[in-house]
């Protein structure tokens, strides 16, 4: 009976926390208007492993694009040190309090990859800094675009960012030596806002189809709620076609040459979005080429979707790490804060540098260019546009 009481008390505490969160979601405010701000503060977080090296190149490009705005005080690039695995492990938290306070002083954040501890790696079992930041700043929409024009691929993935299996991933429980249980959560309010964001994006960008990805045939309550809400909201967008797929078959259909070109905007719970976008990024050249936006009503964070690659640092290869992911993230940041013209220039230059012209080759090793040389190439192309 002690085991049951222990588990029941643990679950009760989690449930109380989620019910409080729902009340907060019900009072959610409108999105921030960047145009009305006298100064836009962009926090720069280098992260771990290759993070500082590739983030530094993104900063160089942003400084190039924002030369006038930085000079007249409209844009501030603020470096935030300390969100490192060493710092986090030393304090035993996902984000140290002083770092979180600095993050909350920014309007948007550009973040390099951070290391997430896993069993056997020697680090304490602290929560992912990414997951913690999404929860603390309520960054509910993870948006990952994947474009490969020659294959007819133009996808935008909307991954719910603050719920699902990841939201309670560090709150699981070992009932005893034989039974361990993890939790997943889906709320009406959290699901409605990510699905509405996907449909609004489709509407604003002339997309004709939105696809839901779940496993609602098996995970009937949480995934079932997600799918039911998707169908209900779709009725407000009669001009947009919908379909829905289960996550297992969707991983196959992304590589189906006939089917994959039908997908345009895809929306899904947290875990499925993480899996599917890594697969999708392979078509574009791998996870090292893809950036992501994490959007909330008050804050936004832009990042690479890959890990920190500590082995590259150990081997002295961080200067050869591909900065494309952080540059793609910067492109999304520019568009989000209202600099669509600069975002388009960066997008075009990256397409030229990585898809068509490709004069500078990155290999991740000494036989290829450094990330500084690649960034020089990007800025050269921007100047020519």
XYZ file of C-alpha atoms in Angstrom:
385
model
C 0.000 0.000 0.000
C 2.925 2.336 0.678
C 3.936 2.072 -2.969
C 0.438 3.015 -4.105
C 0.261 5.972 -1.746
C 3.691 7.150 -2.868
C 2.678 6.979 -6.537
C -0.718 8.586 -5.890
C 0.836 11.525 -4.036
C 3.348 12.037 -6.852
C 0.628 11.993 -9.508
C -1.608 14.319 -7.470
C 1.181 16.911 -7.278
C 1.703 16.731 -11.052
C -2.009 17.044 -11.710
C -2.369 20.078 -9.443
C 0.475 21.776 -11.293
C -1.125 21.110 -14.684
C -4.520 22.393 -13.539
C -2.864 25.646 -12.414
C -1.147 25.851 -15.789
C -4.484 25.546 -17.581
C -5.815 28.525 -15.637
C -2.753 30.510 -16.738
C -3.350 29.528 -20.371
C -6.927 30.758 -20.161
C -5.655 34.261 -19.327
C -3.062 34.312 -22.106
C -2.261 37.707 -23.668
C -1.830 38.785 -27.286
C 1.466 38.433 -29.150
C 4.083 41.144 -28.677
C 4.216 43.910 -31.302
C 7.904 44.302 -32.148
C 7.319 47.349 -34.323
C 6.126 49.274 -31.282
C 9.289 48.611 -29.262
C 11.879 51.423 -29.038
C 14.607 48.767 -28.943
C 14.511 45.049 -29.715
C 16.731 43.034 -27.379
C 18.198 39.859 -28.856
C 19.836 37.550 -26.339
C 22.731 35.449 -27.647
C 23.339 32.076 -25.952
C 26.316 30.065 -27.212
C 25.423 26.788 -25.516
C 27.699 23.741 -25.315
C 30.101 21.849 -27.566
C 30.149 23.362 -31.043
C 27.439 25.810 -30.001
C 29.691 28.805 -29.272
C 31.574 28.339 -32.561
C 28.535 28.243 -34.837
C 26.590 30.825 -32.840
C 29.493 33.256 -33.204
C 29.176 33.008 -36.994
C 25.437 33.699 -36.839
C 26.182 36.761 -34.722
C 28.682 37.978 -37.338
C 26.006 37.738 -40.026
C 23.385 39.454 -37.854
C 25.828 42.273 -37.082
C 26.418 42.613 -40.834
C 22.690 42.745 -41.592
C 21.886 44.983 -38.621
C 24.796 47.395 -39.015
C 22.577 50.484 -39.176
C 20.031 49.281 -36.604
C 22.754 48.485 -34.064
C 24.345 51.886 -34.664
C 21.091 53.771 -34.064
C 20.106 51.665 -31.039
C 17.058 49.932 -32.526
C 18.678 46.491 -32.176
C 20.716 45.217 -29.223
C 22.656 41.947 -29.354
C 23.221 40.881 -25.745
C 25.544 37.970 -24.942
C 24.256 35.712 -22.151
C 26.985 33.509 -20.732
C 26.488 30.683 -18.284
C 23.924 28.396 -19.922
C 26.500 25.610 -20.122
C 26.335 22.001 -19.000
C 29.068 22.679 -16.436
C 27.137 25.558 -14.871
C 23.841 23.713 -14.943
C 25.337 20.538 -13.469
C 27.102 22.511 -10.731
C 23.815 24.096 -9.652
C 21.731 20.987 -10.297
C 19.153 22.852 -12.411
C 18.217 23.061 -16.081
C 18.610 26.859 -16.118
C 20.337 28.736 -13.267
C 18.139 31.483 -11.765
C 20.434 34.357 -12.761
C 20.549 33.116 -16.355
C 16.765 32.751 -16.460
C 16.426 36.346 -15.244
C 18.717 37.518 -18.062
C 16.731 35.529 -20.614
C 13.491 37.136 -19.459
C 14.972 40.588 -20.046
C 15.264 39.826 -23.781
C 12.560 39.940 -26.429
C 13.986 37.143 -28.575
C 16.808 34.663 -28.069
C 19.255 33.055 -30.501
C 20.537 29.869 -28.860
C 23.236 27.405 -29.805
C 22.782 23.684 -29.010
C 22.962 22.651 -25.356
C 23.916 19.258 -23.920
C 21.123 17.211 -22.347
C 22.376 14.677 -19.766
C 21.570 11.051 -20.387
C 22.075 7.874 -18.395
C 25.728 6.885 -18.092
C 27.316 10.123 -19.352
C 28.506 11.274 -15.935
C 26.282 14.360 -15.684
C 23.531 14.656 -13.070
C 19.959 13.928 -14.154
C 18.842 17.508 -14.782
C 16.128 18.530 -17.211
C 16.958 19.568 -20.771
C 17.718 23.291 -20.954
C 15.590 23.432 -24.119
C 12.573 21.876 -22.443
C 12.999 24.104 -19.385
C 13.284 27.261 -21.501
C 10.176 26.367 -23.469
C 8.234 25.881 -20.243
C 9.628 28.913 -18.391
C 9.059 31.267 -21.343
C 5.922 29.446 -22.526
C 7.288 28.909 -26.025
C 4.416 26.742 -27.179
C 5.079 26.501 -30.935
C 8.193 24.864 -32.332
C 8.304 25.711 -36.038
C 10.743 23.935 -38.343
C 10.709 24.635 -42.097
C 12.328 22.182 -44.514
C 12.822 23.173 -48.168
C 14.353 21.136 -51.001
C 12.966 22.699 -54.208
C 14.466 20.132 -56.585
C 12.572 17.361 -54.750
C 9.342 19.324 -54.522
C 9.665 19.516 -50.737
C 8.387 22.606 -48.936
C 7.278 21.591 -45.438
C 6.519 23.579 -42.301
C 6.308 21.510 -39.115
C 4.374 22.854 -36.127
C 5.372 20.873 -33.055
C 3.581 21.481 -29.757
C 6.365 22.523 -27.429
C 5.154 22.628 -23.831
C 3.050 19.493 -23.364
C 3.147 15.841 -24.371
C 5.740 13.381 -23.117
C 8.552 15.937 -22.921
C 6.759 18.357 -20.596
C 6.735 15.800 -17.776
C 9.788 13.869 -18.919
C 11.749 14.529 -15.727
C 8.717 13.930 -13.489
C 8.338 10.216 -14.028
C 8.412 7.867 -11.071
C 10.088 4.608 -10.084
C 7.289 2.979 -8.112
C 9.694 0.234 -7.099
C 12.558 -1.745 -8.640
C 10.164 -3.386 -11.091
C 7.832 -0.608 -12.243
C 8.677 2.802 -13.700
C 6.065 5.186 -15.079
C 6.350 8.334 -17.171
C 3.562 10.798 -17.913
C 2.233 12.697 -20.904
C -0.212 15.602 -20.855
C -2.541 17.200 -23.409
C -4.708 20.213 -22.579
C -7.481 21.765 -24.622
C -5.914 25.225 -24.394
C -2.396 24.095 -25.282
C -3.625 22.038 -28.224
C -5.914 24.736 -29.586
C -3.171 27.343 -29.771
C -0.640 25.169 -31.653
C -3.278 23.979 -34.135
C -4.563 27.512 -34.695
C -0.972 28.667 -35.251
C -0.539 26.012 -37.953
C -3.756 26.981 -39.744
C -2.987 30.707 -39.489
C 0.464 30.078 -40.987
C -1.115 28.105 -43.824
C -3.646 30.862 -44.447
C -1.019 33.625 -44.400
C 1.366 31.753 -46.702
C -1.072 30.440 -49.289
C -0.825 26.808 -48.210
C -3.730 24.564 -49.124
C -3.255 21.585 -46.795
C -2.672 21.044 -43.066
C -1.862 17.557 -41.798
C -2.212 16.272 -38.230
C 0.176 13.563 -37.009
C -0.814 11.494 -33.950
C -1.139 7.920 -32.708
C -4.781 8.437 -31.756
C -5.743 4.876 -32.667
C -3.713 3.588 -29.700
C -3.114 6.576 -27.408
C -6.779 7.392 -27.246
C -7.066 10.077 -24.565
C -4.192 12.503 -25.157
C -3.610 11.922 -28.883
C -7.345 11.454 -29.311
C -7.961 14.912 -27.832
C -5.317 16.405 -30.137
C -6.930 14.898 -33.242
C -10.488 15.836 -32.225
C -9.476 19.452 -31.610
C -7.644 19.507 -34.953
C -10.805 18.446 -36.775
C -12.947 20.961 -34.887
C -10.625 23.901 -35.598
C -10.315 22.940 -39.269
C -13.978 23.882 -39.696
C -12.975 27.534 -39.238
C -10.706 27.237 -42.305
C -12.914 25.741 -45.033
C -10.513 26.875 -47.757
C -7.779 24.593 -46.372
C -7.793 20.831 -46.924
C -6.950 18.557 -44.004
C -5.760 15.029 -43.513
C -4.337 13.060 -40.607
C -1.730 10.338 -40.351
C -0.340 8.134 -37.601
C 3.259 8.821 -36.662
C 4.569 5.384 -37.670
C 3.256 5.487 -41.236
C 4.114 9.186 -41.550
C 7.811 8.393 -41.090
C 7.450 6.137 -44.142
C 5.423 8.585 -46.213
C 8.048 11.329 -45.876
C 10.329 9.176 -48.007
C 7.553 8.187 -50.427
C 8.447 10.193 -53.552
C 4.832 10.358 -54.737
C 3.183 11.150 -51.396
C 5.694 13.484 -49.722
C 5.104 16.390 -52.110
C 1.455 16.524 -50.960
C 2.429 17.633 -47.446
C 2.693 21.357 -46.741
C 1.954 22.268 -43.109
C 2.098 19.525 -40.479
C 1.035 19.845 -36.838
C 1.666 17.316 -34.080
C 2.357 16.673 -30.385
C 5.810 17.212 -28.918
C 7.539 13.821 -29.212
C 6.338 13.101 -32.758
C 7.509 16.525 -33.873
C 11.004 15.868 -32.563
C 11.234 12.554 -34.419
C 9.689 13.674 -37.678
C 11.644 16.912 -38.095
C 14.979 15.141 -37.655
C 13.978 12.727 -40.417
C 12.784 15.594 -42.600
C 16.015 17.528 -42.128
C 17.957 14.706 -43.795
C 16.434 15.703 -47.138
C 17.883 19.184 -46.697
C 21.373 17.928 -45.862
C 20.990 16.724 -42.283
C 20.077 18.197 -38.919
C 23.140 20.425 -39.127
C 21.404 22.477 -41.822
C 18.086 23.069 -40.062
C 16.973 25.802 -37.706
C 13.886 26.076 -35.544
C 11.698 28.767 -34.051
C 10.130 28.475 -30.600
C 7.289 30.963 -30.398
C 5.277 32.250 -27.448
C 3.120 35.303 -26.911
C 5.789 37.262 -25.001
C 9.086 35.589 -25.927
C 10.593 33.722 -28.872
C 13.717 31.582 -29.136
C 15.522 30.493 -32.313
C 17.959 27.586 -32.392
C 19.681 24.792 -34.260
C 17.804 21.490 -34.109
C 20.917 19.326 -33.690
C 22.957 18.482 -30.616
C 26.138 19.991 -29.216
C 28.551 17.468 -30.839
C 31.158 17.473 -28.027
C 33.286 14.972 -29.974
C 34.010 17.624 -32.599
C 35.325 19.912 -29.865
C 37.416 17.109 -28.346
C 38.961 16.525 -31.772
C 39.584 20.243 -32.343
C 37.076 20.411 -35.194
C 34.604 22.962 -33.824
C 35.940 25.626 -36.204
C 34.833 23.361 -39.083
C 31.293 22.809 -37.758
C 28.578 23.827 -40.216
C 26.861 27.063 -39.030
C 23.961 26.677 -41.485
C 21.536 25.628 -38.761
C 22.177 28.790 -36.760
C 21.992 30.914 -39.897
C 18.640 29.344 -40.794
C 17.508 30.064 -37.244
C 18.676 33.661 -37.690
C 16.632 33.897 -40.881
C 13.528 32.906 -38.925
C 14.393 35.378 -36.161
C 14.653 38.218 -38.675
C 11.234 37.428 -40.141
C 9.651 37.084 -36.718
C 10.696 40.526 -35.469
C 9.575 42.275 -38.644
C 12.660 42.386 -40.865
C 11.235 40.328 -43.716
C 13.519 41.952 -46.302
C 16.662 40.992 -44.397
C 15.269 37.495 -43.754
C 14.653 37.044 -47.477
C 18.193 38.155 -48.309
C 19.645 35.686 -45.832
C 17.366 32.923 -47.115
C 18.380 33.528 -50.731
C 22.060 33.682 -49.882
C 21.897 30.416 -47.900
C 20.094 28.712 -50.780
C 22.853 29.881 -53.130
C 25.635 28.874 -50.736
C 24.224 25.465 -49.829
C 21.977 24.333 -52.702
C 23.038 25.873 -56.012
C 26.396 27.658 -56.257
C 28.169 25.950 -53.319
C 31.565 27.582 -53.877
C 32.670 26.974 -50.289
C 32.572 23.361 -49.151
C 32.026 22.357 -45.524
C 33.091 18.854 -44.491
C 33.428 19.208 -40.730
C 37.160 18.544 -41.084
C 40.385 20.197 -42.236
C 39.759 19.217 -45.850
C 36.839 21.660 -45.904
C 36.223 25.301 -45.086
C 36.002 26.734 -41.593
C 32.691 28.088 -40.404
C 34.186 31.596 -40.498
C 35.060 31.126 -44.179
C 31.534 29.921 -44.869
C 30.048 32.954 -43.086
C 32.294 35.222 -45.139
C 30.868 33.559 -48.246
C 27.293 34.091 -47.032
C 27.921 37.794 -46.386
C 29.575 38.150 -49.772
C 26.503 36.702 -51.463
C 24.178 38.942 -49.414
C 26.133 41.977 -50.620
C 25.643 40.897 -54.226
C 21.861 40.534 -54.004
